[in-house]
C-alpha positions as a printed Julia matrix, in Angstrom:
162×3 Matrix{Float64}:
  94.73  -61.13  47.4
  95.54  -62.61  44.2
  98.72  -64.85  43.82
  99.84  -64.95  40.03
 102.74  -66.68  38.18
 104.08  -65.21  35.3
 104.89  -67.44  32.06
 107.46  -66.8   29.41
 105.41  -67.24  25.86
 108.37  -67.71  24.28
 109.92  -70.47  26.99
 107.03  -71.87  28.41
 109.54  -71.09  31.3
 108.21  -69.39  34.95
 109.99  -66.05  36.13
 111.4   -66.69  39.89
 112.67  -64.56  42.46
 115.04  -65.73  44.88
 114.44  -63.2   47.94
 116.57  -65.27  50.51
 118.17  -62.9   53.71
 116.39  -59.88  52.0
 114.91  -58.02  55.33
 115.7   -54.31  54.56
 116.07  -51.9   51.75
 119.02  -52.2   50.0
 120.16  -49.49  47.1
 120.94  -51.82  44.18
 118.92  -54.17  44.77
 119.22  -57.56  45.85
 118.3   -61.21  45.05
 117.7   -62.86  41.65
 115.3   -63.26  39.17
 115.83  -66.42  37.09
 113.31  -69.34  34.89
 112.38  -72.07  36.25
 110.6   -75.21  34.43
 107.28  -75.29  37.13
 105.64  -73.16  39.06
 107.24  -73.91  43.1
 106.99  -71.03  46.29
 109.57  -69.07  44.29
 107.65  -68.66  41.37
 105.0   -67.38  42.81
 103.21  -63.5   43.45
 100.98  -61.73  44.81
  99.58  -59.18  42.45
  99.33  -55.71  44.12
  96.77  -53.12  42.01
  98.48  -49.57  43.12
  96.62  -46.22  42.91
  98.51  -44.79  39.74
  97.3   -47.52  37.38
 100.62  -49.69  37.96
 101.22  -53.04  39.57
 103.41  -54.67  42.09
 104.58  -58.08  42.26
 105.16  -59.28  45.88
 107.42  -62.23  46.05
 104.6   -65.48  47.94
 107.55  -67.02  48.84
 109.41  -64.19  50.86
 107.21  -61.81  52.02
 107.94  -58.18  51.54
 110.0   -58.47  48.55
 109.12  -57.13  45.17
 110.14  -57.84  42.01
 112.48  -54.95  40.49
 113.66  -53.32  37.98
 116.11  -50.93  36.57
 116.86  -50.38  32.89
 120.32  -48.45  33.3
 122.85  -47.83  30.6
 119.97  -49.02  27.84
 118.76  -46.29  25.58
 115.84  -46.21  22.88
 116.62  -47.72  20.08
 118.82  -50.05  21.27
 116.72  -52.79  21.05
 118.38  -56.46  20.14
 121.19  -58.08  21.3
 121.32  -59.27  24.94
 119.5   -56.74  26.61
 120.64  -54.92  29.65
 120.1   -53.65  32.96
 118.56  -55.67  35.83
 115.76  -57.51  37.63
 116.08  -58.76  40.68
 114.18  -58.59  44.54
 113.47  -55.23  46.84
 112.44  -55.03  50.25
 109.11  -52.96  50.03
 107.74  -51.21  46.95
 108.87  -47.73  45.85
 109.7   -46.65  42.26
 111.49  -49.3   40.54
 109.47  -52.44  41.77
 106.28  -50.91  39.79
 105.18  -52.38  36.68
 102.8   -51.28  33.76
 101.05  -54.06  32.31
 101.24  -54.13  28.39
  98.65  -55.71  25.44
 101.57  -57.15  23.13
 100.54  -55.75  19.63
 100.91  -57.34  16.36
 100.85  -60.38  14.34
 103.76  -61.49  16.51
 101.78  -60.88  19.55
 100.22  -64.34  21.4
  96.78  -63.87  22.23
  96.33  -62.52  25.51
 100.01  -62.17  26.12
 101.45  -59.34  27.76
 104.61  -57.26  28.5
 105.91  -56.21  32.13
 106.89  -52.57  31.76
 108.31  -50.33  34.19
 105.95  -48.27  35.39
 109.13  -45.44  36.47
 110.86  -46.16  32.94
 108.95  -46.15  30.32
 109.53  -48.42  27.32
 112.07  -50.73  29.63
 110.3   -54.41  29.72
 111.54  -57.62  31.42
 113.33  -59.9   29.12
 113.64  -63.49  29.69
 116.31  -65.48  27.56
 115.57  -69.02  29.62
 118.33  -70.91  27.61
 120.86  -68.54  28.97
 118.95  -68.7   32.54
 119.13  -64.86  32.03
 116.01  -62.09  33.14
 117.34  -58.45  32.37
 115.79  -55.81  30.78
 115.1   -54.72  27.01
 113.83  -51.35  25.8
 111.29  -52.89  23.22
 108.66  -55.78  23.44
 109.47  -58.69  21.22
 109.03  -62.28  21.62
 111.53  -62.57  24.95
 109.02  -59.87  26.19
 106.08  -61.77  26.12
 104.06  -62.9   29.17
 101.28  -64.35  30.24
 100.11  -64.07  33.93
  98.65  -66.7   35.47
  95.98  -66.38  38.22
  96.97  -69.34  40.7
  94.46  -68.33  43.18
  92.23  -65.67  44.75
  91.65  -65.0   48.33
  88.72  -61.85  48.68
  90.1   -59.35  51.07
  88.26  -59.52  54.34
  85.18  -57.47  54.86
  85.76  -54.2   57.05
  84.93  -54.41  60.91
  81.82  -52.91  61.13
């Protein structure tokens, strides 16, 4: 198990989920996603590898909740302005609370940072604007896109019974 934080280049600022009374599966979502200045219980993940090639990121804090995200009403192209769409919490992990991870590109691009793509939406990427306190979603990677992820610490899973 490997429990991550995730690091605004741009900020400096720490993407949080607050998962409070999520127990069950809930259509649209529930929760927040905000930036905090340190790394605390809320700002904290554990990184699931998935089958396909994506990730997961499984709120430490408030177990069996998943970061999320859905890029509605934003189209290609659209890239700028305020971004769009949402990121917030899910109970469990099923299309939306699957990421891609992305190399950012570029002379703009920090080394080593990265952008959080949505692994069921293709070219949608979490945006944090940390003087607004906003997270939402953009459909380009530009320097509100930009991540780093943090390994905070590892715990080997435990060897099968034999």
């Amino acid at each position: 198990m490997t429990r991550v934080a995730i690091r605004s280049v741009h900020s400096g600022r720490y993407l949080g989920l607050d998962g409070r009374g999520i127990t069950s599966f809930v259509k649209s979502g529930a929760g927040r996603a905000f930036p905090q200045n340190f790394i605390g219980r809320w700002e904290t993940f554990i990184l699931h590898t998935l089958p396909e090639g994506a990730v997961a990121f499984e709120s430490a804090e408030f177990r069996g909740v998943f970061l999320r995200l859905v890029g509605a009403g934003l189209s290609q192209g659209s890239a700028g302005g305020q971004g769009g769409g949402q990121v917030n919490g899910q109970f469990g992990c099923s299309t939306r609370e699957k990421f891609n991870i992305k190399r950012a590109e570029g002379e703009k691009g920090k080394k080593g940072s990265i952008g959080i793509e949505s692994h069921s939406e293709p070219g949608r990427f979490i945006r944090m604007k940390a003087e607004t306190g906003v997270v939402n979603v953009q459909v380009a990677m530009q320097a509100l896109e930009e991540f780093e992820i943090l390994i905070i610490d590892y715990m080997a899973p435990p060897p099968p019974y034999s």
